[in-house]
Each structure stands twice: as structure tokens, then as C-alpha cells.
């Protein structure tokens, strides 16, 4: 049995507005309706969690301006997912809900307070996806000339989560007494300052919010670099990753298990979920034809330009400067951004693909190709997970109501029939369900 989640790749943003099934409601993307329907559907399917990507700027890496990013709504707009989590918590009862937070720019005290608040509003079902951000443009929105060096960002993140944890612990269990006879709300002897003085952060404390039902919300992490994996091994309850193919997926799980043990934890303490984009059809041939149409669409000039803009964003380098009909140049030492993503591009280009071919064929959010009927895909997922030894999958499909129904009402029942995912939630809180198996 394995876990399932959904990675809302563009976060609280415009969804599938140019697609056949986006509908007129796509123009009202800033309202919660689509996400409410989605959360309810995935809860019916017994998914562990939804995770919302986020960003803190509008990029201009490609061609030196914002045109492509605004035209194709890439990395923009981004509304604050934490506000949406509060609404989704009121319309669901069991599924975990994870907004993304930047440890580089979100003050630890505010993060601890916000996540504690959301944990109450969701009755113990919130988590935090901790990222270090990657762009100089994001840093400039917070008063810095340039972003911090890659590994330094993770040193800062370690201290950040240490402080946040101490703030959550600044209220002892039983501190809130609600004693009406003495008129006492909280026992002052059980609420403490943290007096934290680190290399990067200082904070007196205590937190002025009561810790939520989980005490410590679920921590998620998505870094694929060695520094990111070490951070996850020390701090994360779940990791999302995109190694290419079963062999690489197994190597990732083995590496994380070794890192967890080295940090005094059990491999089962952190659930590794692999990103996938299943292509489903009523028959296997229908699904394969659908996949062929998707691949053809990826070869259009607009699609290639979009992918180059994505690569520019990930790397911080302008990919319009490179010859499309030559292989990807060696960018070793030039990338301060998403190093694991750029390593994937480099690996995918080892067979001599031109940059045009790479942009037209590369999948940034797929570990394993899954094409077929729900039953075919369910069987493939079960076989892969048995070989890999990982903990589950994270759906990263385009978001519209038809796509949600294909997963929640097509794939999930097929997985349940095979005994691969839970039939119901055993526990009330997110962490307990996540760590159940």
C-alpha cells in the first residue's frame, strides 16, 4: 500500500484557461470553487495531501523581459496559497493541505504563527512545503541585491526550521487551562521565551498563537540537490522528487534512507513521493493516442518557447542566447537556482539532443511514464513501487474538472481494487495518516 498526493504545480493561479475543459470558470480562477471541488474529490479518493506550489516574483530570465511569463501565465500570477488553505480546511475533513513557504524570505515567527493558525482551522491537517527560493528577482522583492548562494540557503533553512520548531514548543502541553473559577486562560509557568540567537536569525518568543492540534505541522521538502536531501533527512516528514525512471527512483529512495539513518531517523519517518502525470483513456489505445497528441503539442513553436522560458527560470540563465539546433551547452558552475532540475536537463541531453529537441520532449514533472486505462496505469504504479521501495506518487496533471475526475473517480478506484491505496482514513490528523504505513 502506498500514499497519494496532488502537486498543484502552478499554485493558487490561473488553471487550464486555454484547455478544452477549462470552462468559463477558469476566468474566475481567483475564487476557491475549483480547488474546493478538487479537495473534496481527492478526499473521496482518500489522497494523503494536496500541495500548492508558490512563487514570489514575476520572472524575466527569458529574453530579458517578462513577456513570455505573463503571456503564458508561467510563475505568474501567484496568489497566497495560505489563505486558500483556510477555506479548504472548512470544506474537507481528512485530506492534508500543504502551502509552500520560502525559508529565505518568510520570517520564522510569522511562519510559525501562520502554520499554527492553519493547523487549528483545518483541525490538524496542515503542512508546510519548505523551499529556499532560487531567483535573484525574488530576493530583490525583499530588499536584497542578489539571492544567497545555493548551499548557504540550506544552512539558513536549517536554522529557520530550528527556530520555528522552538516557537511551536514555547507553549507546553496543558498550558491552556480555561479555568473559569480563577478566570485563568493559560498557565504562565508553561509558556516560555525561546531567546534564540543563531547565525542568521534572532527571536525572543514565545509564540503568541496556541500551537495547533498536531503541535508540529507536517514538513514537506522538494530539494533534489545534496544540500536539499540533507535538509529533508533532518527535517522532513515527506519529500517530493522527480528522478527519471525506476532505477533512478530506487536510487533516490536508497539515498534518502541512508541519509535518514545517518541523522538518527528511520527510513519510514519520511515518505518519498514521486511526481507523475498519468495519461488515462477508456482503452489503452485511446490513452496512447491522447499521449501522441500531447507530444505533438509540445513540438509547436509556442510550446518550445514556453519550455525555454521554464529552463531560463530554473537556471537564472537566458536560454534564448543558445542555438536551438545545437546541444545544450555545459552549464556547470553557472547555476545558482534549481540545481536538481538543471541536472535533469543535462542528463536528458546526453544522447546528443539539440536544445530544440530537448525543449520539445523533456518532462519536468514525470518520474515514470504512465499511459493506459485506469487499471493498466494502476498495475504499472504497483509494479514500480514494489521495485522502487518508495512510498507513493504525487499527481502533477493539468488542473481542470475532467482531469480531476479521471484521477479521483477513475484511477483511484482502480488502485483501491488492487489494495494499493487506502479505502478510508484511519486517523484524524494529517501526520498520523501519513505515517500510518
XYZ file of C-alpha atoms in Angstrom:
437
model
C 0.000 0.000 0.000
C 1.317 3.443 -0.882
C 0.407 7.106 -0.446
C -1.071 9.528 -2.971
C -0.925 13.293 -3.270
C -1.540 16.004 -5.878
C 1.018 18.676 -6.693
C -0.849 21.823 -7.743
C 2.047 22.913 -9.917
C 1.053 26.499 -10.541
C -0.331 27.028 -7.051
C -3.193 29.441 -6.473
C -3.174 30.682 -10.041
C -4.838 30.506 -13.458
C -5.631 26.888 -14.322
C -6.137 25.369 -17.800
C -7.784 28.515 -19.154
C -6.831 27.662 -22.739
C -7.789 23.997 -22.448
C -10.915 22.317 -23.755
C -12.167 21.561 -20.263
C -11.130 24.774 -18.514
C -14.583 26.276 -18.914
C -15.707 29.825 -18.338
C -14.968 29.388 -14.654
C -11.260 29.420 -15.477
C -11.515 33.194 -15.744
C -12.604 33.243 -12.101
C -9.504 31.356 -11.008
C -9.009 33.655 -8.029
C -12.155 32.219 -6.425
C -11.871 28.973 -4.424
C -14.540 26.927 -6.236
C -12.281 24.745 -8.415
C -9.964 23.980 -5.504
C -12.887 23.191 -3.194
C -14.280 20.716 -5.736
C -10.804 19.254 -6.175
C -10.144 18.852 -2.454
C -13.477 17.133 -1.915
C -12.874 14.788 -4.851
C -9.376 13.848 -3.669
C -10.620 13.334 -0.134
C -13.275 10.958 -1.512
C -10.409 9.175 -3.253
C -8.520 9.028 0.094
C -5.468 11.027 -1.044
C -2.992 11.916 1.683
C -2.494 15.523 0.662
C -2.631 18.413 -1.783
C 0.459 20.591 -2.074
C 0.380 24.093 -3.542
C 3.416 25.452 -5.338
C 4.157 29.154 -4.880
C 6.496 31.872 -6.107
C 7.445 35.364 -5.037
C 8.111 37.258 -8.271
C 7.369 37.531 -11.983
C 10.422 36.201 -13.851
C 12.212 37.989 -16.673
C 15.025 35.495 -17.278
C 13.956 34.547 -20.813
C 14.836 37.195 -23.436
C 15.473 39.609 -20.580
C 11.830 40.564 -20.067
C 8.542 39.371 -18.541
C 6.680 38.884 -21.844
C 6.715 35.078 -22.054
C 5.904 34.611 -18.368
C 2.920 36.939 -18.494
C 1.711 35.759 -21.914
C 1.671 32.094 -20.885
C 0.943 32.758 -17.175
C 4.103 30.974 -16.059
C 5.097 31.639 -12.454
C 2.505 34.404 -12.512
C 0.106 35.297 -11.189
C 0.604 33.707 -7.789
C -1.925 34.453 -5.069
C -1.080 33.485 -1.492
C -1.976 29.788 -1.025
C -2.084 30.058 2.762
C -5.375 31.988 2.544
C -6.817 29.273 0.299
C -5.780 26.550 2.761
C -8.026 28.098 5.408
C -11.036 27.810 3.076
C -10.236 24.252 2.003
C -9.897 23.253 5.635
C -13.527 24.257 6.195
C -14.822 22.213 3.243
C -12.924 18.957 3.929
C -12.286 16.817 6.997
C -9.315 14.479 6.425
C -7.065 15.345 3.479
C -3.756 17.071 4.280
C -3.233 20.600 2.926
C 0.263 21.969 2.241
C 1.126 25.540 1.187
C 4.649 26.408 0.061
C 6.794 28.748 2.173
C 10.194 30.235 1.407
C 12.600 29.861 4.312
C 14.749 32.562 2.696
C 12.110 35.282 2.901
C 9.311 34.245 5.263
C 10.199 35.377 8.819
C 10.309 32.354 11.164
C 7.978 33.916 13.739
C 5.342 34.708 11.103
C 5.645 31.219 9.588
C 5.263 29.516 12.980
C 2.233 31.675 13.772
C 0.587 31.179 10.383
C 1.034 27.392 10.323
C -0.217 27.084 13.903
C -3.286 29.117 12.942
C -3.945 26.972 9.867
C -3.493 23.807 11.905
C -6.375 24.963 14.100
C -8.522 25.995 11.128
C -8.010 22.598 9.463
C -8.356 20.553 12.686
C -4.800 19.256 12.468
C -4.363 18.805 8.710
C -1.844 21.422 7.627
C 1.744 21.089 6.479
C 4.415 23.360 5.082
C 6.411 22.788 1.888
C 9.712 24.466 2.678
C 11.685 25.887 -0.236
C 14.697 28.178 -0.269
C 13.664 30.041 -3.473
C 16.101 30.342 -6.340
C 15.792 33.653 -8.143
C 17.624 36.947 -7.723
C 14.337 38.609 -8.722
C 12.609 37.097 -5.686
C 15.448 38.294 -3.454
C 15.094 41.800 -4.891
C 11.433 41.852 -3.815
C 12.667 41.504 -0.238
C 15.401 44.121 -0.311
C 18.409 42.050 -1.400
C 20.525 42.753 -4.470
C 21.115 39.039 -5.133
C 19.861 35.769 -3.733
C 22.044 33.815 -1.327
C 24.355 31.084 -2.653
C 22.656 27.681 -3.054
C 24.169 25.734 -0.127
C 24.085 28.799 2.135
C 20.323 28.922 1.610
C 20.046 25.441 3.099
C 22.210 26.364 6.099
C 19.799 29.229 6.676
C 16.828 26.875 6.238
C 18.175 24.513 8.917
C 18.350 27.357 11.398
C 14.959 28.654 10.243
C 13.150 25.374 10.967
C 15.019 25.005 14.269
C 13.663 28.373 15.401
C 10.150 27.670 14.088
C 10.125 24.377 16.000
C 11.194 26.078 19.215
C 8.404 28.630 18.794
C 5.839 25.818 18.420
C 7.253 24.303 21.597
C 7.172 27.574 23.549
C 3.733 26.561 24.846
C 3.918 23.368 26.908
C 1.117 20.776 26.692
C -1.586 21.797 29.128
C -0.647 25.481 29.076
C -4.221 26.419 28.129
C -6.379 25.667 31.167
C -9.606 27.662 30.615
C -10.200 27.738 34.367
C -13.423 29.686 34.797
C -13.287 29.618 38.595
C -9.987 31.527 38.731
C -10.515 33.325 35.448
C -7.298 31.854 34.087
C -6.953 31.208 30.366
C -3.343 29.970 30.320
C -0.814 28.906 32.950
C 2.028 31.400 32.611
C 4.532 28.892 34.002
C 4.013 26.746 30.899
C 4.640 29.441 28.300
C 8.307 30.315 27.744
C 10.517 32.641 25.775
C 12.855 30.925 23.301
C 15.687 33.517 23.413
C 17.049 32.231 20.126
C 20.319 33.670 18.793
C 21.652 31.962 15.704
C 23.899 32.824 12.817
C 21.032 34.151 10.711
C 18.017 34.623 12.990
C 17.237 36.038 16.425
C 13.935 35.775 18.259
C 12.785 36.292 21.825
C 9.447 34.432 21.673
C 7.230 32.942 22.888
C 4.794 32.419 20.033
C 1.661 34.462 20.582
C -0.511 31.766 18.994
C -1.519 28.495 20.641
C 0.140 25.516 18.891
C -2.257 23.556 16.699
C -3.629 20.041 17.201
C -0.560 18.432 15.575
C 1.863 20.548 17.615
C 4.355 20.379 14.765
C 2.664 20.547 11.341
C 3.843 18.141 8.637
C 7.043 19.318 6.931
C 7.464 18.716 3.202
C 10.588 19.333 1.112
C 11.332 19.125 -2.606
C 15.065 19.684 -2.944
C 16.916 17.207 -5.141
C 20.444 18.542 -4.624
C 22.724 17.001 -1.957
C 22.097 20.027 0.289
C 18.347 19.709 -0.226
C 18.356 15.997 0.538
C 20.330 16.539 3.727
C 17.860 19.204 4.830
C 14.996 16.799 4.141
C 16.718 13.963 6.012
C 16.975 16.161 9.097
C 13.587 17.833 8.983
C 11.003 16.495 6.525
C 8.049 14.147 7.001
C 7.537 13.825 3.252
C 9.705 14.506 0.198
C 8.579 15.099 -3.376
C 11.022 14.249 -6.149
C 11.345 13.616 -9.902
C 14.131 11.100 -10.626
C 13.874 9.719 -14.165
C 12.852 6.058 -14.362
C 12.536 3.171 -11.920
C 16.290 2.738 -11.444
C 16.771 6.398 -10.545
C 13.677 6.338 -8.331
C 15.117 3.402 -6.373
C 18.500 5.116 -6.091
C 16.797 8.233 -4.703
C 14.876 6.231 -2.084
C 18.021 4.330 -1.088
C 19.974 7.582 -0.796
C 17.270 9.192 1.349
C 17.074 6.098 3.574
C 20.825 6.242 4.188
C 20.659 9.965 4.956
C 17.746 9.493 7.362
C 19.612 6.754 9.251
C 22.738 8.941 9.397
C 20.599 11.645 11.011
C 19.230 9.302 13.669
C 15.887 8.689 11.969
C 14.174 5.664 10.461
C 13.589 5.498 6.678
C 9.861 5.180 7.412
C 9.903 8.577 9.164
C 9.935 10.383 5.815
C 7.626 9.422 2.940
C 9.116 9.799 -0.549
C 6.540 10.549 -3.270
C 7.424 10.626 -6.977
C 5.850 13.090 -9.404
C 3.890 11.550 -12.264
C 1.408 12.705 -14.937
C -0.824 9.736 -15.847
C -2.449 9.827 -19.285
C -5.741 7.950 -18.990
C -8.230 6.675 -21.531
C -11.181 4.298 -21.823
C -8.826 1.928 -23.665
C -5.051 1.669 -23.775
C -5.070 2.765 -27.414
C -7.191 5.816 -26.619
C -4.687 6.771 -23.901
C -1.748 6.266 -26.281
C -3.419 8.452 -28.906
C -4.016 11.094 -26.251
C -0.327 10.886 -25.364
C 0.625 11.314 -29.037
C -1.483 14.478 -29.220
C 0.209 15.839 -26.096
C 3.639 15.122 -27.559
C 2.722 16.785 -30.852
C 1.534 19.878 -28.996
C 4.879 20.044 -27.179
C 6.696 20.488 -30.506
C 4.950 23.707 -31.563
C 6.938 26.947 -31.551
C 4.855 28.294 -28.652
C 5.454 25.140 -26.609
C 9.209 25.221 -27.254
C 9.356 28.906 -26.274
C 7.406 28.107 -23.117
C 9.829 25.327 -22.162
C 12.842 27.560 -22.820
C 11.288 30.164 -20.535
C 10.877 27.486 -17.854
C 14.516 26.445 -18.257
C 15.561 30.085 -18.016
C 13.570 30.476 -14.807
C 15.032 27.314 -13.242
C 18.607 28.246 -14.106
C 18.589 32.033 -13.992
C 20.223 31.934 -17.447
C 18.625 33.281 -20.626
C 18.150 30.262 -22.884
C 17.258 32.478 -25.841
C 21.016 33.106 -26.200
C 21.731 29.484 -27.141
C 21.441 27.933 -30.616
C 18.273 25.827 -30.754
C 19.828 23.424 -33.240
C 22.898 22.619 -31.156
C 23.156 20.514 -27.971
C 22.674 22.057 -24.549
C 25.937 23.788 -23.596
C 27.841 22.793 -20.474
C 26.440 24.993 -17.705
C 28.492 23.531 -14.854
C 29.101 26.131 -12.156
C 26.792 28.696 -13.746
C 23.531 27.757 -12.000
C 22.549 29.110 -8.582
C 18.888 28.166 -8.983
C 17.167 24.770 -9.242
C 20.269 22.615 -9.477
C 18.435 19.277 -9.495
C 16.147 20.433 -12.317
C 19.108 21.563 -14.408
C 20.862 18.247 -13.747
C 17.806 16.526 -15.228
C 18.052 18.657 -18.357
C 21.751 17.845 -18.663
C 21.133 14.104 -18.249
C 18.304 14.169 -20.781
C 20.613 15.832 -23.335
C 23.442 13.297 -23.004
C 22.336 11.447 -26.145
C 23.099 14.473 -28.318
C 19.649 16.057 -28.447
C 19.585 19.606 -29.757
C 18.201 22.262 -27.458
C 15.065 22.388 -29.627
C 14.574 18.623 -29.259
C 15.227 18.809 -25.525
C 12.678 21.594 -25.065
C 10.102 19.684 -27.120
C 10.452 16.353 -25.328
C 11.659 16.976 -21.757
C 9.243 16.293 -18.918
C 9.972 18.354 -15.806
C 7.360 16.668 -13.600
C 7.437 12.998 -14.605
C 9.405 10.201 -12.937
C 7.620 7.399 -14.755
C 5.543 7.280 -17.952
C 2.027 6.075 -17.129
C -0.289 5.664 -20.135
C -3.386 3.477 -20.411
C -6.707 2.690 -18.811
C -7.028 3.318 -15.075
C -6.482 -0.396 -14.460
C -3.392 -0.517 -16.696
C -1.888 2.528 -15.006
C -2.731 1.209 -11.529
C -0.870 -2.013 -12.337
C 2.164 -0.064 -13.598
C 2.208 2.061 -10.436
C 2.031 -1.019 -8.225
C 4.861 -2.761 -10.090
C 7.072 0.331 -9.972
C 6.524 0.942 -6.276
C 7.238 -2.701 -5.433
C 10.580 -2.437 -7.211
C 11.480 1.050 -6.008
C 10.622 0.652 -2.346
C 9.304 4.215 -2.186
C 6.182 5.470 -0.513
C 3.837 6.725 -3.218
C 3.069 9.078 -6.077
C 2.239 12.734 -6.472
C -0.052 13.582 -9.396
C 1.120 16.645 -11.342
C -1.508 16.741 -14.120
C -3.079 19.851 -15.599
C -5.860 21.035 -13.351
C -9.428 21.045 -14.680
C -12.556 19.255 -13.554
C -12.334 16.488 -16.146
C -8.722 15.752 -15.205
C -9.614 15.676 -11.516
C -12.467 13.233 -12.196
C -10.188 10.941 -14.243
C -7.889 10.597 -11.246
C -10.373 10.669 -8.356
C -13.116 8.580 -9.989
C -11.034 6.530 -12.451
C -7.506 5.867 -11.274
C -8.123 5.923 -7.500
C -10.841 3.220 -7.581
C -8.558 1.047 -9.741
C -5.786 1.466 -7.177
C -8.185 0.620 -4.367
C -9.356 -2.545 -6.129
C -5.749 -3.707 -6.169
C -5.279 -2.840 -2.499
C -2.618 -0.247 -3.353
C -4.104 2.787 -1.576
C -6.290 3.207 1.480
C -10.050 2.716 1.353
C -10.631 5.185 4.181
C -8.764 7.426 6.594
C -7.843 5.803 9.887
C -6.780 8.906 11.770
C -7.960 12.443 12.378
C -4.652 14.257 11.884
C -2.541 14.591 8.746
C 0.729 13.337 10.236
C -0.893 10.217 11.689
C -2.378 9.235 8.320
C 0.899 9.962 6.541
C 2.941 7.814 8.927
C 0.358 5.026 9.191
C 2.204 2.839 6.657
